[in-house]
Short mmCIF file of C-alpha atoms and ligand atoms in Angstrom, two decimals:
data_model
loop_
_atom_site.label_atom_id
_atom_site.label_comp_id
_atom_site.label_asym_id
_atom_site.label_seq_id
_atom_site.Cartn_x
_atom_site.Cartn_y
_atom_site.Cartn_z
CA UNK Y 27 1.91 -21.38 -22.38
CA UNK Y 28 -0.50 -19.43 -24.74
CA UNK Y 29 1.85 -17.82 -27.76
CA UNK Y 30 1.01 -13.54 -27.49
CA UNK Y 31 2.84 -11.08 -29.28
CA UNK Y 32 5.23 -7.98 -28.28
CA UNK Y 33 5.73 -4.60 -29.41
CA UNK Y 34 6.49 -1.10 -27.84
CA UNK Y 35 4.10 1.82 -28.78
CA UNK Y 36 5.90 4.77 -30.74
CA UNK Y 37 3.48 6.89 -28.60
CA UNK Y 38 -0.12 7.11 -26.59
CA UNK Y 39 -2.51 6.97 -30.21
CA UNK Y 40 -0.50 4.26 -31.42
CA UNK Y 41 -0.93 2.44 -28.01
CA UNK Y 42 -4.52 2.96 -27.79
CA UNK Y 43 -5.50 2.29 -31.39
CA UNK Y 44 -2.98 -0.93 -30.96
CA UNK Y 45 -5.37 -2.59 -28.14
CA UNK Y 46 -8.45 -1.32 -29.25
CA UNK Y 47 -8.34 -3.28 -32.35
CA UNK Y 48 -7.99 -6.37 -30.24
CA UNK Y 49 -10.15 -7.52 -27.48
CA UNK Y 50 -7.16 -9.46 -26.29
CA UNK Y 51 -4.55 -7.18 -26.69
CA UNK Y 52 -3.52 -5.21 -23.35
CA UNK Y 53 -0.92 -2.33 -22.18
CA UNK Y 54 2.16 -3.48 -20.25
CA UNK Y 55 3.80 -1.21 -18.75
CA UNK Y 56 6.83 -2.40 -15.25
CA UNK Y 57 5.25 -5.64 -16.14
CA UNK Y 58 5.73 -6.37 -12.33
CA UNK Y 59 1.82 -7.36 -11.60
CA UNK Y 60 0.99 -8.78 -14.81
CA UNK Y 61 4.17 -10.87 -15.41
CA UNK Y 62 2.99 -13.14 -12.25
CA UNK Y 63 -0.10 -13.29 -13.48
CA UNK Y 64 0.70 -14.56 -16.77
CA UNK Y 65 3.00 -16.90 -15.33
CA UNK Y 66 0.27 -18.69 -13.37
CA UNK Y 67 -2.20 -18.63 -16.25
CA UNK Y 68 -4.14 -15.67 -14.97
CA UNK Y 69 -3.63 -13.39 -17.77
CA UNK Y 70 -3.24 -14.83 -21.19
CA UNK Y 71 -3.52 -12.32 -23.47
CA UNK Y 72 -2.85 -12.56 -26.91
CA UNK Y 73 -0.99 -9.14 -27.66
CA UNK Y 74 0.98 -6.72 -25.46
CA UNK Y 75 1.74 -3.41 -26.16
CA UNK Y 76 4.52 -1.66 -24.17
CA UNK Y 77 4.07 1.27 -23.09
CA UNK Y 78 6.71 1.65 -20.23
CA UNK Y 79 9.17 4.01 -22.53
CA UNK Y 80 6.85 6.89 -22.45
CA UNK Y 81 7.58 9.91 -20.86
CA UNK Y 82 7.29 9.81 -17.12
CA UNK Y 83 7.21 13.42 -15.15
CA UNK Y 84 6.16 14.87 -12.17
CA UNK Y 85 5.01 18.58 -12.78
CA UNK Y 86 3.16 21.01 -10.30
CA UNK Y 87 0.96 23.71 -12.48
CA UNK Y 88 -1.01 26.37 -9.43
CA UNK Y 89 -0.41 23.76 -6.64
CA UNK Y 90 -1.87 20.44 -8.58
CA UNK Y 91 0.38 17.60 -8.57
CA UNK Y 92 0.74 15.69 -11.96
CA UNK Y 93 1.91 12.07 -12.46
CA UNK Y 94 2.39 10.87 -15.75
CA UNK Y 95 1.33 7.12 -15.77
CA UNK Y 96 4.36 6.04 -16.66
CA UNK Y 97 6.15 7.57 -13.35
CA UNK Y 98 7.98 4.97 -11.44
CA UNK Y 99 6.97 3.95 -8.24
CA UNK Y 100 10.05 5.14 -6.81
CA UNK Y 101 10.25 8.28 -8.67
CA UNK Y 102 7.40 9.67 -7.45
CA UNK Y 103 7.74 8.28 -3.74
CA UNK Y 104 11.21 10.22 -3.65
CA UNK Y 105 10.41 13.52 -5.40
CA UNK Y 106 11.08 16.32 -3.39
CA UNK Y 107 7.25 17.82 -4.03
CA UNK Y 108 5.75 14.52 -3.13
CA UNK Y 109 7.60 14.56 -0.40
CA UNK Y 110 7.13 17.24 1.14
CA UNK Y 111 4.01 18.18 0.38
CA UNK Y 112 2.18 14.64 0.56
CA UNK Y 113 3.66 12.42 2.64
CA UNK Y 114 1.22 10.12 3.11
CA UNK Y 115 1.61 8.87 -1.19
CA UNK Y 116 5.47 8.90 0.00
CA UNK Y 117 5.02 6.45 3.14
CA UNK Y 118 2.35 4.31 1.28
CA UNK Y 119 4.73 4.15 -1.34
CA UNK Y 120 7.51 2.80 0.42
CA UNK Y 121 5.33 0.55 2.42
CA UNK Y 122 4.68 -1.69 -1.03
CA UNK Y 123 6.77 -4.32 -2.31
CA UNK Y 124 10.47 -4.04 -2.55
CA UNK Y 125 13.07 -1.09 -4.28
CA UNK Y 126 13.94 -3.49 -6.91
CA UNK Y 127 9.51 -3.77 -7.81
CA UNK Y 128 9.28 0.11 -6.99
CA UNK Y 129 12.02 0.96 -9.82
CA UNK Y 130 9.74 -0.58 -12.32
CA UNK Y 131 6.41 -0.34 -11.38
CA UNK Y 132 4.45 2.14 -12.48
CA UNK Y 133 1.95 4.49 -11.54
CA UNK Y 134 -0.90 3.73 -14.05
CA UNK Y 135 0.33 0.03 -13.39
CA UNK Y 136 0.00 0.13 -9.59
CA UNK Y 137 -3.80 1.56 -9.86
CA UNK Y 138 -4.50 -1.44 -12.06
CA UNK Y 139 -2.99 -4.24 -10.17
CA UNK Y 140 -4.72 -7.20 -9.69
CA UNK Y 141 -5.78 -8.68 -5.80
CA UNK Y 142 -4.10 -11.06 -4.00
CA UNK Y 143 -6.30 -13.96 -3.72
CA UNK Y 144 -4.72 -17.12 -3.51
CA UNK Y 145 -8.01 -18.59 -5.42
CA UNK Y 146 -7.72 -15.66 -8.13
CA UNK Y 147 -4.17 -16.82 -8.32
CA UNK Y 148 -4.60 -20.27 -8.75
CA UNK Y 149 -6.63 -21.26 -11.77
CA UNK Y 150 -7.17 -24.88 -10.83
CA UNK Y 151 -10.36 -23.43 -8.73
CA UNK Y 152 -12.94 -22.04 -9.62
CA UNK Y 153 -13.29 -17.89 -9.31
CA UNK Y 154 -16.30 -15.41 -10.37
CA UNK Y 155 -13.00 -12.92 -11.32
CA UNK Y 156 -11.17 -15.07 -13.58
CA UNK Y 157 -14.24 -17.22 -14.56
CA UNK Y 158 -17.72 -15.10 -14.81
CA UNK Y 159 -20.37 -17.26 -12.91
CA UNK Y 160 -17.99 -20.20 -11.88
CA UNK Y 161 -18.09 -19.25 -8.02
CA UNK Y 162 -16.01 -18.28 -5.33
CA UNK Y 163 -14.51 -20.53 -2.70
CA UNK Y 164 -13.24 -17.90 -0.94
CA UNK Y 165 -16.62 -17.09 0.95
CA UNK Y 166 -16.15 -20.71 2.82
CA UNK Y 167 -12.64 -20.80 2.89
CA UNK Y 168 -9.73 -19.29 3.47
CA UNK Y 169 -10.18 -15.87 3.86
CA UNK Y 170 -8.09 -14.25 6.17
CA UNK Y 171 -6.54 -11.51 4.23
CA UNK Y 172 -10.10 -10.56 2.40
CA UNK Y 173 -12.11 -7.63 2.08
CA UNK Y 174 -14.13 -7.08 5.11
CA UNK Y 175 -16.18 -3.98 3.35
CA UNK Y 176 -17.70 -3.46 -0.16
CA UNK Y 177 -17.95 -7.43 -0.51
CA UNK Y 178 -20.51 -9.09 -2.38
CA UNK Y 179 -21.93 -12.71 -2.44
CA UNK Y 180 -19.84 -13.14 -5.88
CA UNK Y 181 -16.77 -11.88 -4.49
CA UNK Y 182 -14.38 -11.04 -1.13
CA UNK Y 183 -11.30 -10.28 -2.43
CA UNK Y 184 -9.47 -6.96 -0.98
CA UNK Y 185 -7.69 -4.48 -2.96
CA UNK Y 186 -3.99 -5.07 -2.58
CA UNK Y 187 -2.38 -1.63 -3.48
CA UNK Y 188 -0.69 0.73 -0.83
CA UNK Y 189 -0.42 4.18 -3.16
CA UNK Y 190 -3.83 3.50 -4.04
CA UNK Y 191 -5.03 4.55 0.06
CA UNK Y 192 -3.09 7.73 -0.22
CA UNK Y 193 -4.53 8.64 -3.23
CA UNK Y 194 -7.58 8.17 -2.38
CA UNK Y 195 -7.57 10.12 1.05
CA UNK Y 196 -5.97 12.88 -0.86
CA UNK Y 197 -8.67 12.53 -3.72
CA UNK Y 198 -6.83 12.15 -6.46
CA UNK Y 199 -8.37 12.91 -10.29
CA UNK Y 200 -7.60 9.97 -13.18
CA UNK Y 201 -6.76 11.25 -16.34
CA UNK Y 202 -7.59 9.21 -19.14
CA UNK Y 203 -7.81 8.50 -23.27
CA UNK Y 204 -10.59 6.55 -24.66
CA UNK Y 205 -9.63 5.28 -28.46
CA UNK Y 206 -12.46 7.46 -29.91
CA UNK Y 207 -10.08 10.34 -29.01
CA UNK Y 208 -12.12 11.45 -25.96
CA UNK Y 209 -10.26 12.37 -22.56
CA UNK Y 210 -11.97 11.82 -18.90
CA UNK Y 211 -11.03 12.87 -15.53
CA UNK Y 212 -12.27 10.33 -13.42
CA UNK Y 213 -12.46 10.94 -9.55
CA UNK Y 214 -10.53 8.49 -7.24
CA UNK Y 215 -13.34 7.03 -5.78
CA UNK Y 216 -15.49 6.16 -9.29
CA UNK Y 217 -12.00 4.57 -10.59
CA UNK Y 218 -12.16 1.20 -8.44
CA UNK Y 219 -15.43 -0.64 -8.77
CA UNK Y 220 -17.48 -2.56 -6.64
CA UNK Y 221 -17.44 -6.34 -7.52
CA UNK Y 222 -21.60 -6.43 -6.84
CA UNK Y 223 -22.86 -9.22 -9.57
CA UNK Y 224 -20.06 -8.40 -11.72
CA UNK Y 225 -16.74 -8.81 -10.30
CA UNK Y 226 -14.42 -9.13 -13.26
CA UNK Y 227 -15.06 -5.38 -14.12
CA UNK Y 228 -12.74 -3.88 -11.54
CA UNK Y 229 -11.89 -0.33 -12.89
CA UNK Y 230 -14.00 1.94 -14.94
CA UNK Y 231 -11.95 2.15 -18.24
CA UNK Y 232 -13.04 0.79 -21.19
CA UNK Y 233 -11.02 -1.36 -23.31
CA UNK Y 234 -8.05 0.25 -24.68
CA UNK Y 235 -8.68 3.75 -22.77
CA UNK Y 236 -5.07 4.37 -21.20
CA UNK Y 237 -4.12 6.26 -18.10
CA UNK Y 238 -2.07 8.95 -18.97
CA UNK Y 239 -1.62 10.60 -15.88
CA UNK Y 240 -2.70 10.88 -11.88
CA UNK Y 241 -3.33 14.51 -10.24
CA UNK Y 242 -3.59 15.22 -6.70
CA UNK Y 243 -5.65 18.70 -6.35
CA UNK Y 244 -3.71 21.49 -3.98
CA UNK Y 245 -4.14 20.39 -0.36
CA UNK Y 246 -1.52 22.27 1.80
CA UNK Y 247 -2.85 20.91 5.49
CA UNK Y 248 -2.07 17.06 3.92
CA UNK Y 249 1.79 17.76 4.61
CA UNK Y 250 0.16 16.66 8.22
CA UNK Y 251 -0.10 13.16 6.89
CA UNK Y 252 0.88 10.15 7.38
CA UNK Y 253 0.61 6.07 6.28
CA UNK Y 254 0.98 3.39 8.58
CA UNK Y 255 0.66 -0.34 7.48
CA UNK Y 256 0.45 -3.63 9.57
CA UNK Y 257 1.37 -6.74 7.80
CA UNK Y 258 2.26 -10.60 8.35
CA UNK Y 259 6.03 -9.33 7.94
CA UNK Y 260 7.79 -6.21 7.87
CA UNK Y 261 8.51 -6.04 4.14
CA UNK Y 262 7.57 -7.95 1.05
CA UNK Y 263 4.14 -8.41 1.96
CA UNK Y 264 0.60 -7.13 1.25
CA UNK Y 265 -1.33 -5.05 4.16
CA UNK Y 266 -3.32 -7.00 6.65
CA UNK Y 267 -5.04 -3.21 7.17
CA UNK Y 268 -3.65 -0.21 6.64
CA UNK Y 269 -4.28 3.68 6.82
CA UNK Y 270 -3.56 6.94 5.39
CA UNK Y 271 -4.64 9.87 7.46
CA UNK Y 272 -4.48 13.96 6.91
CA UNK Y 273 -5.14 16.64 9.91
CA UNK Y 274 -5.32 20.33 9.93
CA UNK Y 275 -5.23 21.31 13.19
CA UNK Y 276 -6.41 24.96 14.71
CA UNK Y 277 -5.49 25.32 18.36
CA UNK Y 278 -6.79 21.91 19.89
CA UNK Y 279 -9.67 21.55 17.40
CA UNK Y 280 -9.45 19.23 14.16
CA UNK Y 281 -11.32 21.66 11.52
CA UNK Y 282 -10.36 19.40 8.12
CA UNK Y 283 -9.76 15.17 8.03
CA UNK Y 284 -8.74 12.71 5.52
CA UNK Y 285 -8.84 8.90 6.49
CA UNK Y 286 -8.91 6.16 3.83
CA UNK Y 287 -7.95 2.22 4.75
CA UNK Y 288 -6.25 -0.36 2.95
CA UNK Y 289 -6.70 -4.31 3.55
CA UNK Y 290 -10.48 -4.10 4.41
CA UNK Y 291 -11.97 -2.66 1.02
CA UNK Y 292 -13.18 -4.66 -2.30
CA UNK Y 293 -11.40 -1.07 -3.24
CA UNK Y 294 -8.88 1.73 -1.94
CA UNK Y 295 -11.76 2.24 0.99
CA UNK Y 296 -12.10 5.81 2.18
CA UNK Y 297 -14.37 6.67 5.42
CA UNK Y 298 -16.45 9.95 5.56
CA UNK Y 299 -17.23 8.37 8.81
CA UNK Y 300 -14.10 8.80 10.18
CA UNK Y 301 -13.71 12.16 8.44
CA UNK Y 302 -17.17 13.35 9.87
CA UNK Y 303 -16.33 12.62 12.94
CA UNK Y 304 -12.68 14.10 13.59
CA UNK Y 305 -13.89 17.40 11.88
CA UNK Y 306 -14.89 19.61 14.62
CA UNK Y 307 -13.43 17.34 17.31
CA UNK Y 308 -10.55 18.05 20.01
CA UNK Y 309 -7.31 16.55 18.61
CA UNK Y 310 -7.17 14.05 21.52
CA UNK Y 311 -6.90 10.22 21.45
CA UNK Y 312 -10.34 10.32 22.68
CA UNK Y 313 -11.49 11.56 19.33
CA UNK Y 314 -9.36 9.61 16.92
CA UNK Y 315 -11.00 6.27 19.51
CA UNK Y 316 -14.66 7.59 18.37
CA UNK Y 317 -13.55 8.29 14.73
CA UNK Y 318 -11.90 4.93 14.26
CA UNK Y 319 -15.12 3.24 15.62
CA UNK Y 320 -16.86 5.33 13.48
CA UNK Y 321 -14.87 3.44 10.64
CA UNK Y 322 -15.31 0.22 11.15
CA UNK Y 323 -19.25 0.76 11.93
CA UNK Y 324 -20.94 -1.70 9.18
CA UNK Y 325 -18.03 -3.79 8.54
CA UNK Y 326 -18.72 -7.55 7.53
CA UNK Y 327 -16.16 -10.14 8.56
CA UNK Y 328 -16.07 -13.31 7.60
CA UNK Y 329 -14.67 -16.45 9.10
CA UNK Y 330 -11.16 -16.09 9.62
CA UNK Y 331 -10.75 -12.53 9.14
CA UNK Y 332 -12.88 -10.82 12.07
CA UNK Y 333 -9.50 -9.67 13.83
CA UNK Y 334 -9.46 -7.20 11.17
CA UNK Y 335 -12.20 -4.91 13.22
CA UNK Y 336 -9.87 -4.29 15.89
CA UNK Y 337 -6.42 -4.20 13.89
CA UNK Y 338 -8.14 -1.40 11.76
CA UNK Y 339 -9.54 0.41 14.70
CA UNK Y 340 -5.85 0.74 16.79
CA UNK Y 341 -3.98 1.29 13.61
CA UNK Y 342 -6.07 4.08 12.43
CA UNK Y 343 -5.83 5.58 15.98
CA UNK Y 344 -1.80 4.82 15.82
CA UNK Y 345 -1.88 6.86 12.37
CA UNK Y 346 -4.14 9.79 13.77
CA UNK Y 347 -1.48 9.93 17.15
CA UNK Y 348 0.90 9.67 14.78
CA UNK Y 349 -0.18 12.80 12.56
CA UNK Y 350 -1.30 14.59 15.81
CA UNK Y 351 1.92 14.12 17.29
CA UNK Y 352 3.83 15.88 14.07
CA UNK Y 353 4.44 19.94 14.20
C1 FAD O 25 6.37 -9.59 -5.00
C2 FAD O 25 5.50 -8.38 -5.11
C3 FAD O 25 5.13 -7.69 -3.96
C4 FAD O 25 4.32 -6.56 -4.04
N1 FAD O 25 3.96 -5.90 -2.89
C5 FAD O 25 3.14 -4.82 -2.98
C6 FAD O 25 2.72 -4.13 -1.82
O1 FAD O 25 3.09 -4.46 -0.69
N2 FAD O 25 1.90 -3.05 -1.98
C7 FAD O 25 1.47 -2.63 -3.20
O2 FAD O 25 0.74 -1.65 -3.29
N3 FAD O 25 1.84 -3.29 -4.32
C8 FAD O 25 2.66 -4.35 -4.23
N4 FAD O 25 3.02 -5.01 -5.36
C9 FAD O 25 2.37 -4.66 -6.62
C10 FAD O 25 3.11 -3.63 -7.41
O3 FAD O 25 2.95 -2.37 -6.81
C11 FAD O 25 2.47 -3.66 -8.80
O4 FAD O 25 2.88 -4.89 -9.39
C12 FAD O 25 2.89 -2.52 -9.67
O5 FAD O 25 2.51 -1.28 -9.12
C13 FAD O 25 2.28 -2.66 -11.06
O6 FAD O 25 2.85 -1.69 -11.91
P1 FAD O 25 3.47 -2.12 -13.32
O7 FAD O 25 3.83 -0.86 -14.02
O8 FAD O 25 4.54 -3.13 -13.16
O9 FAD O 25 2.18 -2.76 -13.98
P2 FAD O 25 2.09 -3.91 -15.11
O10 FAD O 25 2.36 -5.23 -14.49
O11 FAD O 25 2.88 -3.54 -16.31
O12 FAD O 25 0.56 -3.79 -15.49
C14 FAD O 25 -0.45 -4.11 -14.56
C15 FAD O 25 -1.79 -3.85 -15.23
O13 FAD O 25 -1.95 -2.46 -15.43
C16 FAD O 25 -2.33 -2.19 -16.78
N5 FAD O 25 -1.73 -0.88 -17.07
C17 FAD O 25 -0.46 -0.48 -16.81
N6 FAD O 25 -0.31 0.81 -17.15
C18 FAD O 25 -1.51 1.25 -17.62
C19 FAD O 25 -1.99 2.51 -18.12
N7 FAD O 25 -1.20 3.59 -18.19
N8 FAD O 25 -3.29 2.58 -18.52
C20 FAD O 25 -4.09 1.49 -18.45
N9 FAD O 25 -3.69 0.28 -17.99
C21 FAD O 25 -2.42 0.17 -17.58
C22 FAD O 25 -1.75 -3.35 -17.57
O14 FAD O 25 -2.46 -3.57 -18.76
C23 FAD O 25 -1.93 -4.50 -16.60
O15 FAD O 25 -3.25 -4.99 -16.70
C24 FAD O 25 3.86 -6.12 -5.32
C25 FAD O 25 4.24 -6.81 -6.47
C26 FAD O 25 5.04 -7.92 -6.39
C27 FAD O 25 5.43 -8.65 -7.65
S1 SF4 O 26 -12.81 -13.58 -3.48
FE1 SF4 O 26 -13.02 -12.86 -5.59
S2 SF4 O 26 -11.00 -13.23 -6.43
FE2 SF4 O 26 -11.18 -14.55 -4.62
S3 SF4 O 26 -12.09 -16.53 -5.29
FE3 SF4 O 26 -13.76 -15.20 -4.71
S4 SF4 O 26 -14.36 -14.27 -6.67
FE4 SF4 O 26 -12.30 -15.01 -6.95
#
């Protein structure tokens, strides 16, 4: 086991500056995703600098939802805002891991988890992730939980996290700190990156540039929302697909959409597709059919994971019936 050392922040600068300085130093926060990994060799970092302690609230200013990083999991799936107003972040929420995991895990944390693979995970193989340029067996092997959109020749792997679907169906904003001082807002869907020729540069933050907090922009239809995940077992387990989906319904017409899946994407993978083609439409199953085939149009299975097509397409109509079905 590689010898790193420990030590808890006094506060966000002193966090920053504290991994800056070291190539190898990184943030821990619930620990709960990168404990595994260091455990298995994955993550062998030389420094950690905790930042869990921080303050951790959930504040709405003119309708925007804030989440400080440091929120727990469960804190923010049982706030009465969240709640209430999205549902969706709630039920995705609660679909992940186990209470226990969800009273530590964070929010910054959960964006930055790590996939699943079981060739990521285990370091006796070789893995373009872990290992620039060393390969990927996953391509010709086992690959039954991977990515089935977004891949690339260097790398399969789906994005594991549940909150992550929500927030990107509700397009959620990134806040965060570079060390030279300098603050971004970073749109959901330029957080996650595409693995292209470069798959061990999975987020866009730069080396020691913290999260400090998630915002969800006002949405007041998205209280019509709703997350449904299908798995290998009904808790404790990643999705096999999964999908968040937001109506606003006038009369029998569908006049705004928000559909995003998890389990199929390199990242949180939303579908104007889907969205193009439920605006506009009756709210009938016969519309949520077209829109879910509209989804999965330019997906690309590999050997063992083709039954993904058609487990996206029926639970993505499930979710839409679901939503439909709500008052
Ligand atoms: C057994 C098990 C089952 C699970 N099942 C699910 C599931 O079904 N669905 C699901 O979505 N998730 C699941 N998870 C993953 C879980 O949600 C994540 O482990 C958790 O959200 C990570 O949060 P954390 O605060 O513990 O992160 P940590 O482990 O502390 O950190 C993870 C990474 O995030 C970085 N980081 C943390 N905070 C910040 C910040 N503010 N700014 C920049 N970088 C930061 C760290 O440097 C580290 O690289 C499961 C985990 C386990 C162990
Ligand atoms: S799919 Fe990605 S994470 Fe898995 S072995 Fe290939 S390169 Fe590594």
């Amino acid at each position: 086991m590689k010898h790193f050392t420990y030590e808890r922040a006094s506060d966000r600068t002193d966090a920053i500056t504290q991994v800056a300085a070291n190539p190898q130093a990184k943030f821990i926060a619930g620990g709960t995703n990168f404990m595994d990994m260091w455990k298995e060799g994955v993550e062998t970092p030389e420094r950690l600098i905790d930042i869990r302690k921080f303050p951790g609230e959930i504040t709405v200013t003119d309708g925007t939802l804030r989440l400080d990083a440091t929120t727990t999991n469960s804190q923010v799936a049982y706030h009465s805002q969240v709640r209430d107003r999205y549902p969706v972040l709630s039920e995705a929420i609660l679909a992940g891991a186990s209470p226990q995991l969800r009273n530590m895990a964070t929010t910054g944390g959960n964006l930055m988890q790590r996939n699943r693979c079981s060739y990521f995970h285990d370091v006796s193989y070789p893995c373009n992730k872990r290992v620039p340029n060393s390969g990927c067996p996953a391509i010709e092997g086992i690959n039954r939980m991977h990515a089935i959109f977004g891949t690339s020749d260097r790398c399969i792997a789906a994005h594991p996290s549940d909150m992550c679907v929500a927030l990107a169906a509700l397009g959620a904003v990134v806040q965060t700190r570079k060390p030279d001082g300098e603050t971004r807002n970073i749109a959901f869907k330029d957080f996650h990156l595409l693995p292209g020729d470069t798959p061990h540069i999975e987020t866009a933050l730069e080396h020691g540039e913290l999260i400090e907090a998630v915002e969800i922009p006002p949405l007041p239809w998205a209280k019509r929302s709703h997350y449904l995940k299908v798995r290998d077992r009904h808790s404790y387990a990643y999705a096999l697909v999964s999908a968040a989906v937001a109506l606003e319904i006038e009369g029998d017409k569908i006049v705004n959409a928000r559909v995003a899946m998890g389990g199929v994407g390199t990242k949180p993978w939303r579908s104007p597709e889907a969205e193009n083609a439920l605006i506009g439409a009756k709210n009938n199953e016969e519309s949520f059919i077209a829109a879910a085939s509209a989804a999965l149009e330019g997906a690309k299975p590999y050997q063992y994971n083709v039954f993904k097509i058609e487990l996206a397409q029926s639970t993505l109509v499930q979710a839409l019936l679901t939503v439909n079905s709500e008052q």
